[in-house]
PDB file of C-alpha atoms in Angstrom:
ATOM      1  CA  MET B   1      -4.217  10.582   5.097  1.00  0.00           C
ATOM      2  CA  THR B   2      -6.724  12.984   3.920  1.00  0.00           C
ATOM      3  CA  TYR B   3      -5.883  15.273   1.109  1.00  0.00           C
ATOM      4  CA  ASN B   4      -7.086  17.338  -1.746  1.00  0.00           C
ATOM      5  CA  HIS B   5      -6.056  14.853  -4.631  1.00  0.00           C
ATOM      6  CA  LYS B   6      -7.498  16.667  -7.287  1.00  0.00           C
ATOM      7  CA  LYS B   7      -5.481  20.131  -5.914  1.00  0.00           C
ATOM      8  CA  ALA B   8      -2.319  17.978  -5.307  1.00  0.00           C
ATOM      9  CA  SER B   9      -2.406  17.108  -9.161  1.00  0.00           C
ATOM     10  CA  GLU B  10      -2.759  20.279 -10.329  1.00  0.00           C
ATOM     11  CA  ASP B  11       0.417  21.849  -8.110  1.00  0.00           C
ATOM     12  CA  LYS B  12       3.533  21.703  -9.814  1.00  0.00           C
ATOM     13  CA  TYR B  13       7.110  21.136  -8.064  1.00  0.00           C
ATOM     14  CA  PRO B  14      10.538  22.209  -9.510  1.00  0.00           C
ATOM     15  CA  LEU B  15      12.991  19.145 -10.429  1.00  0.00           C
ATOM     16  CA  GLN B  16      16.243  20.322 -11.925  1.00  0.00           C
ATOM     17  CA  VAL B  17      17.258  17.998 -14.729  1.00  0.00           C
ATOM     18  CA  ASN B  18      20.569  18.413 -16.850  1.00  0.00           C
ATOM     19  CA  GLY B  19      20.919  21.940 -16.158  1.00  0.00           C
ATOM     20  CA  LYS B  20      16.979  22.739 -17.015  1.00  0.00           C
ATOM     21  CA  MET B  21      14.114  23.340 -14.202  1.00  0.00           C
ATOM     22  CA  LEU B  22      11.197  21.200 -15.291  1.00  0.00           C
ATOM     23  CA  GLN B  23       8.041  21.973 -13.507  1.00  0.00           C
ATOM     24  CA  LEU B  24       6.118  18.455 -12.818  1.00  0.00           C
ATOM     25  CA  ASN B  25       2.895  17.381 -11.025  1.00  0.00           C
ATOM     26  CA  SER B  26       2.485  14.833  -7.945  1.00  0.00           C
ATOM     27  CA  GLY B  27       1.791  12.031  -9.976  1.00  0.00           C
ATOM     28  CA  GLN B  28       5.003  12.783 -12.251  1.00  0.00           C
ATOM     29  CA  MET B  29       7.247  13.117  -9.449  1.00  0.00           C
ATOM     30  CA  ALA B  30       5.650  10.193  -7.746  1.00  0.00           C
ATOM     31  CA  HIS B  31       6.506   8.154 -11.066  1.00  0.00           C
ATOM     32  CA  LEU B  32      10.284   9.250 -10.798  1.00  0.00           C
ATOM     33  CA  ILE B  33      10.558   8.492  -7.361  1.00  0.00           C
ATOM     34  CA  LYS B  34       9.286   5.075  -7.841  1.00  0.00           C
ATOM     35  CA  LYS B  35      11.615   4.406 -11.123  1.00  0.00           C
ATOM     36  CA  ARG B  36      14.410   5.744  -8.819  1.00  0.00           C
ATOM     37  CA  MET B  37      13.534   2.937  -5.928  1.00  0.00           C
ATOM     38  CA  ARG B  38      13.417   0.324  -8.520  1.00  0.00           C
ATOM     39  CA  GLU B  39      16.842   1.030  -9.574  1.00  0.00           C
ATOM     40  CA  ASP B  40      18.287   1.624  -5.967  1.00  0.00           C
ATOM     41  CA  ARG B  41      20.028  -1.245  -4.678  1.00  0.00           C
ATOM     42  CA  ALA B  42      19.629  -0.299  -1.008  1.00  0.00           C
ATOM     43  CA  VAL B  43      15.862  -0.283  -1.893  1.00  0.00           C
ATOM     44  CA  GLN B  44      16.030  -3.587  -3.402  1.00  0.00           C
ATOM     45  CA  LYS B  45      17.781  -4.635  -0.091  1.00  0.00           C
ATOM     46  CA  LEU B  46      15.039  -3.336   2.102  1.00  0.00           C
ATOM     47  CA  PHE B  47      12.431  -5.281   0.200  1.00  0.00           C
ATOM     48  CA  GLU B  48      14.350  -8.372   0.459  1.00  0.00           C
ATOM     49  CA  LYS B  49      14.835  -7.848   4.183  1.00  0.00           C
ATOM     50  CA  PHE B  50      10.994  -7.328   4.746  1.00  0.00           C
ATOM     51  CA  GLU B  51      10.401 -10.291   2.291  1.00  0.00           C
ATOM     52  CA  VAL B  52       8.081  -8.204   0.274  1.00  0.00           C
ATOM     53  CA  ASP B  53       8.253  -8.474  -3.685  1.00  0.00           C
ATOM     54  CA  LEU B  54       9.667  -5.472  -5.353  1.00  0.00           C
ATOM     55  CA  ASP B  55       6.781  -5.666  -7.837  1.00  0.00           C
ATOM     56  CA  GLN B  56       4.580  -4.206  -4.807  1.00  0.00           C
ATOM     57  CA  LEU B  57       6.281  -0.786  -5.086  1.00  0.00           C
ATOM     58  CA  GLU B  58       3.609  -0.281  -7.868  1.00  0.00           C
ATOM     59  CA  ASN B  59       0.805  -0.362  -5.258  1.00  0.00           C
ATOM     60  CA  LEU B  60       2.502   2.549  -3.105  1.00  0.00           C
ATOM     61  CA  ASN B  61       0.920   5.677  -3.309  1.00  0.00           C
ATOM     62  CA  ILE B  62       2.790   8.486  -3.326  1.00  0.00           C
ATOM     63  CA  GLU B  63       1.444  12.300  -2.714  1.00  0.00           C
ATOM     64  CA  ILE B  64       2.889  15.721  -2.201  1.00  0.00           C
ATOM     65  CA  GLY B  65       1.059  17.980   0.270  1.00  0.00           C
ATOM     66  CA  ASP B  66       1.376  20.391   2.861  1.00  0.00           C
ATOM     67  CA  LEU B  67       2.324  18.464   6.072  1.00  0.00           C
ATOM     68  CA  SER B  68       2.855  21.781   8.058  1.00  0.00           C
ATOM     69  CA  GLY B  69       6.446  21.109   8.771  1.00  0.00           C
ATOM     70  CA  ARG B  70       6.426  17.164   9.048  1.00  0.00           C
ATOM     71  CA  TYR B  71       8.941  15.613   6.393  1.00  0.00           C
ATOM     72  CA  ALA B  72       6.370  13.141   5.504  1.00  0.00           C
ATOM     73  CA  GLU B  73       3.662  10.884   6.615  1.00  0.00           C
ATOM     74  CA  THR B  74       3.322   7.011   5.983  1.00  0.00           C
ATOM     75  CA  ASP B  75       0.828   4.214   6.404  1.00  0.00           C
ATOM     76  CA  ILE B  76      -0.502   1.082   4.537  1.00  0.00           C
ATOM     77  CA  ASP B  77      -2.262   2.995   1.864  1.00  0.00           C
ATOM     78  CA  GLY B  78       1.182   5.065   0.889  1.00  0.00           C
ATOM     79  CA  THR B  79       3.197   7.753   1.682  1.00  0.00           C
ATOM     80  CA  VAL B  80       2.553  11.849   1.716  1.00  0.00           C
ATOM     81  CA  LEU B  81       5.746  13.827   1.192  1.00  0.00           C
ATOM     82  CA  ASP B  82       5.660  17.865   2.439  1.00  0.00           C
ATOM     83  CA  LYS B  83       5.793  20.170  -0.570  1.00  0.00           C
ATOM     84  CA  ASN B  84       8.669  21.685   1.113  1.00  0.00           C
ATOM     85  CA  LEU B  85      10.869  18.829   0.121  1.00  0.00           C
ATOM     86  CA  PHE B  86      10.661  19.853  -3.462  1.00  0.00           C
ATOM     87  CA  ASP B  87      11.676  23.506  -2.661  1.00  0.00           C
ATOM     88  CA  GLY B  88      14.590  24.565  -5.280  1.00  0.00           C
ATOM     89  CA  GLY B  89      14.359  21.756  -7.463  1.00  0.00           C
ATOM     90  CA  GLN B  90      17.167  19.370  -5.942  1.00  0.00           C
ATOM     91  CA  PHE B  91      14.852  16.793  -4.501  1.00  0.00           C
ATOM     92  CA  PHE B  92      16.731  13.798  -5.628  1.00  0.00           C
ATOM     93  CA  SER B  93      20.211  15.099  -4.463  1.00  0.00           C
ATOM     94  CA  LYS B  94      18.634  16.368  -1.092  1.00  0.00           C
ATOM     95  CA  ASN B  95      15.702  14.693   0.039  1.00  0.00           C
ATOM     96  CA  TYR B  96      15.377  11.438  -1.576  1.00  0.00           C
ATOM     97  CA  PHE B  97      16.556   9.785   1.356  1.00  0.00           C
ATOM     98  CA  VAL B  98      13.229  10.630   3.091  1.00  0.00           C
ATOM     99  CA  CYS B  99      11.508   8.442   0.856  1.00  0.00           C
ATOM    100  CA  VAL B 100      13.691   5.605   1.537  1.00  0.00           C
ATOM    101  CA  HIS B 101      13.200   6.291   5.029  1.00  0.00           C
ATOM    102  CA  GLU B 102       9.433   6.280   4.551  1.00  0.00           C
ATOM    103  CA  LEU B 103       9.512   3.093   2.593  1.00  0.00           C
ATOM    104  CA  ALA B 104      10.694   1.309   5.540  1.00  0.00           C
ATOM    105  CA  HIS B 105       7.338   2.169   7.477  1.00  0.00           C
ATOM    106  CA  TYR B 106       5.255   1.317   4.689  1.00  0.00           C
ATOM    107  CA  LEU B 107       7.180  -2.235   3.973  1.00  0.00           C
ATOM    108  CA  SER B 108       6.600  -2.625   7.936  1.00  0.00           C
ATOM    109  CA  ARG B 109       2.984  -2.033   7.426  1.00  0.00           C
ATOM    110  CA  HIS B 110       2.687  -4.244   4.163  1.00  0.00           C
ATOM    111  CA  LYS B 111       4.365  -7.163   5.887  1.00  0.00           C
ATOM    112  CA  GLU B 112       2.215  -7.057   8.900  1.00  0.00           C
ATOM    113  CA  ASN B 113      -0.591  -6.745   6.822  1.00  0.00           C
ATOM    114  CA  ILE B 114       0.441  -9.922   4.658  1.00  0.00           C
ATOM    115  CA  ALA B 115       1.076 -12.043   8.099  1.00  0.00           C
ATOM    116  CA  TYR B 116      -2.231 -11.504   9.375  1.00  0.00           C
ATOM    117  CA  PHE B 117      -3.543 -13.809   6.601  1.00  0.00           C
ATOM    118  CA  ASN B 118      -0.698 -16.129   6.513  1.00  0.00           C
ATOM    119  CA  ASP B 119      -1.475 -16.789  10.052  1.00  0.00           C
ATOM    120  CA  PRO B 120      -2.885 -20.088   9.980  1.00  0.00           C
ATOM    121  CA  GLU B 121      -4.917 -19.368  12.964  1.00  0.00           C
ATOM    122  CA  GLU B 122      -6.721 -16.269  11.523  1.00  0.00           C
ATOM    123  CA  VAL B 123      -7.139 -18.394   8.333  1.00  0.00           C
ATOM    124  CA  LEU B 124      -8.702 -21.172   9.714  1.00  0.00           C
ATOM    125  CA  GLY B 125     -11.056 -18.882  11.915  1.00  0.00           C
ATOM    126  CA  PHE B 126     -12.622 -17.614   8.777  1.00  0.00           C
ATOM    127  CA  VAL B 127     -12.671 -20.650   6.989  1.00  0.00           C
ATOM    128  CA  GLY B 128     -14.224 -22.424   9.898  1.00  0.00           C
ATOM    129  CA  SER B 129     -16.950 -19.513  10.357  1.00  0.00           C
ATOM    130  CA  VAL B 130     -17.723 -19.880   6.410  1.00  0.00           C
ATOM    131  CA  ALA B 131     -18.059 -23.557   6.926  1.00  0.00           C
ATOM    132  CA  SER B 132     -20.471 -23.497  10.169  1.00  0.00           C
ATOM    133  CA  LEU B 133     -22.477 -20.954   8.131  1.00  0.00           C
ATOM    134  CA  LEU B 134     -22.564 -23.502   4.933  1.00  0.00           C
ATOM    135  CA  ALA B 135     -23.261 -26.438   7.254  1.00  0.00           C
ATOM    136  CA  SER B 136     -26.502 -24.393   8.657  1.00  0.00           C
ATOM    137  CA  GLY B 137     -27.901 -23.954   5.410  1.00  0.00           C
ATOM    138  CA  SER B 138     -26.652 -20.315   4.801  1.00  0.00           C
ATOM    139  CA  ASP B 139     -26.535 -19.522   0.755  1.00  0.00           C
ATOM    140  CA  LEU B 140     -23.236 -17.492  -0.420  1.00  0.00           C
ATOM    141  CA  ASP B 141     -24.738 -14.072  -0.842  1.00  0.00           C
ATOM    142  CA  GLU B 142     -25.859 -14.487   3.113  1.00  0.00           C
ATOM    143  CA  ILE B 143     -22.382 -15.576   3.726  1.00  0.00           C
ATOM    144  CA  PHE B 144     -20.853 -12.777   2.104  1.00  0.00           C
ATOM    145  CA  THR B 145     -22.984 -10.373   3.708  1.00  0.00           C
ATOM    146  CA  LEU B 146     -22.084 -11.630   7.187  1.00  0.00           C
ATOM    147  CA  VAL B 147     -17.983 -12.564   6.557  1.00  0.00           C
ATOM    148  CA  TYR B 148     -16.882 -10.311   3.990  1.00  0.00           C
ATOM    149  CA  PRO B 149     -17.017  -7.143   6.139  1.00  0.00           C
ATOM    150  CA  ARG B 150     -15.023  -8.928   8.605  1.00  0.00           C
ATOM    151  CA  ILE B 151     -12.342  -9.859   6.047  1.00  0.00           C
ATOM    152  CA  SER B 152     -12.187  -6.466   4.074  1.00  0.00           C
ATOM    153  CA  PHE B 153     -11.515  -4.487   7.157  1.00  0.00           C
ATOM    154  CA  HIS B 154      -8.057  -6.126   7.298  1.00  0.00           C
ATOM    155  CA  PHE B 155      -7.233  -5.384   3.617  1.00  0.00           C
ATOM    156  CA  HIS B 156      -6.541  -2.358   1.714  1.00  0.00           C
ATOM    157  CA  ASN B 157      -7.241  -3.737  -1.474  1.00  0.00           C
ATOM    158  CA  GLU B 158     -10.755  -4.680  -2.463  1.00  0.00           C
ATOM    159  CA  GLU B 159      -9.436  -7.092  -4.993  1.00  0.00           C
ATOM    160  CA  ASP B 160      -7.041  -8.924  -2.608  1.00  0.00           C
ATOM    161  CA  SER B 161      -9.838  -8.992   0.041  1.00  0.00           C
ATOM    162  CA  ARG B 162     -12.355 -10.883  -2.383  1.00  0.00           C
ATOM    163  CA  GLU B 163      -9.822 -13.163  -3.428  1.00  0.00           C
ATOM    164  CA  PHE B 164      -9.264 -14.164   0.328  1.00  0.00           C
ATOM    165  CA  MET B 165     -12.909 -14.275   0.652  1.00  0.00           C
ATOM    166  CA  ALA B 166     -13.021 -16.874  -2.502  1.00  0.00           C
ATOM    167  CA  HIS B 167     -10.311 -18.755  -0.935  1.00  0.00           C
ATOM    168  CA  CYS B 168     -12.303 -19.164   2.461  1.00  0.00           C
ATOM    169  CA  ILE B 169     -15.290 -20.296   0.761  1.00  0.00           C
ATOM    170  CA  TYR B 170     -13.332 -22.944  -1.342  1.00  0.00           C
ATOM    171  CA  LYS B 171     -11.699 -24.160   1.706  1.00  0.00           C
ATOM    172  CA  ALA B 172     -14.984 -24.170   3.922  1.00  0.00           C
ATOM    173  CA  LYS B 173     -16.173 -26.421   1.053  1.00  0.00           C
ATOM    174  CA  GLU B 174     -13.408 -28.315   1.143  1.00  0.00           C
ATOM    175  CA  LEU B 175     -13.627 -28.566   5.355  1.00  0.00           C
ATOM    176  CA  LEU B 176     -17.111 -30.038   4.984  1.00  0.00           C
ATOM    177  CA  GLY B 177     -16.374 -32.584   2.170  1.00  0.00           C
TER     178      GLY B 177
END
């Protein structure tokens, strides 16, 4: 999803609240959508079904953009909602359901991403690779340079990939005794 984030945050979208028509930017709308999702029992149940912690909702990036007639697009990084969903200021009463539908796609991708590194075969593959490099005399900088790009490819969050890399180094040292 490649959008002009600066322009998107400057655009305003109508939202009717208590009989008044407010004009909110994309970030404000995203905040309200997430707030509604956190309070939505169906959304809470979706998180349970996908075995994803509801706190992960904070990592969902929600943007508003011109999708040329498509309602929404979702990938592991987040969701883009078409700006036309906000016409008339009745988003929550008329189109919020689109967010819930897209959330299922996001949760599915998120769970797949988590599952990859919960797979003992994948984890031990990286641990074994790091252990082999350690055993052959490579220093941690060299190991990081060689292995980290392959690990980070599988993550969408640098903090998570660095944490996984540190875990692999720890387990590799443990494996070598």
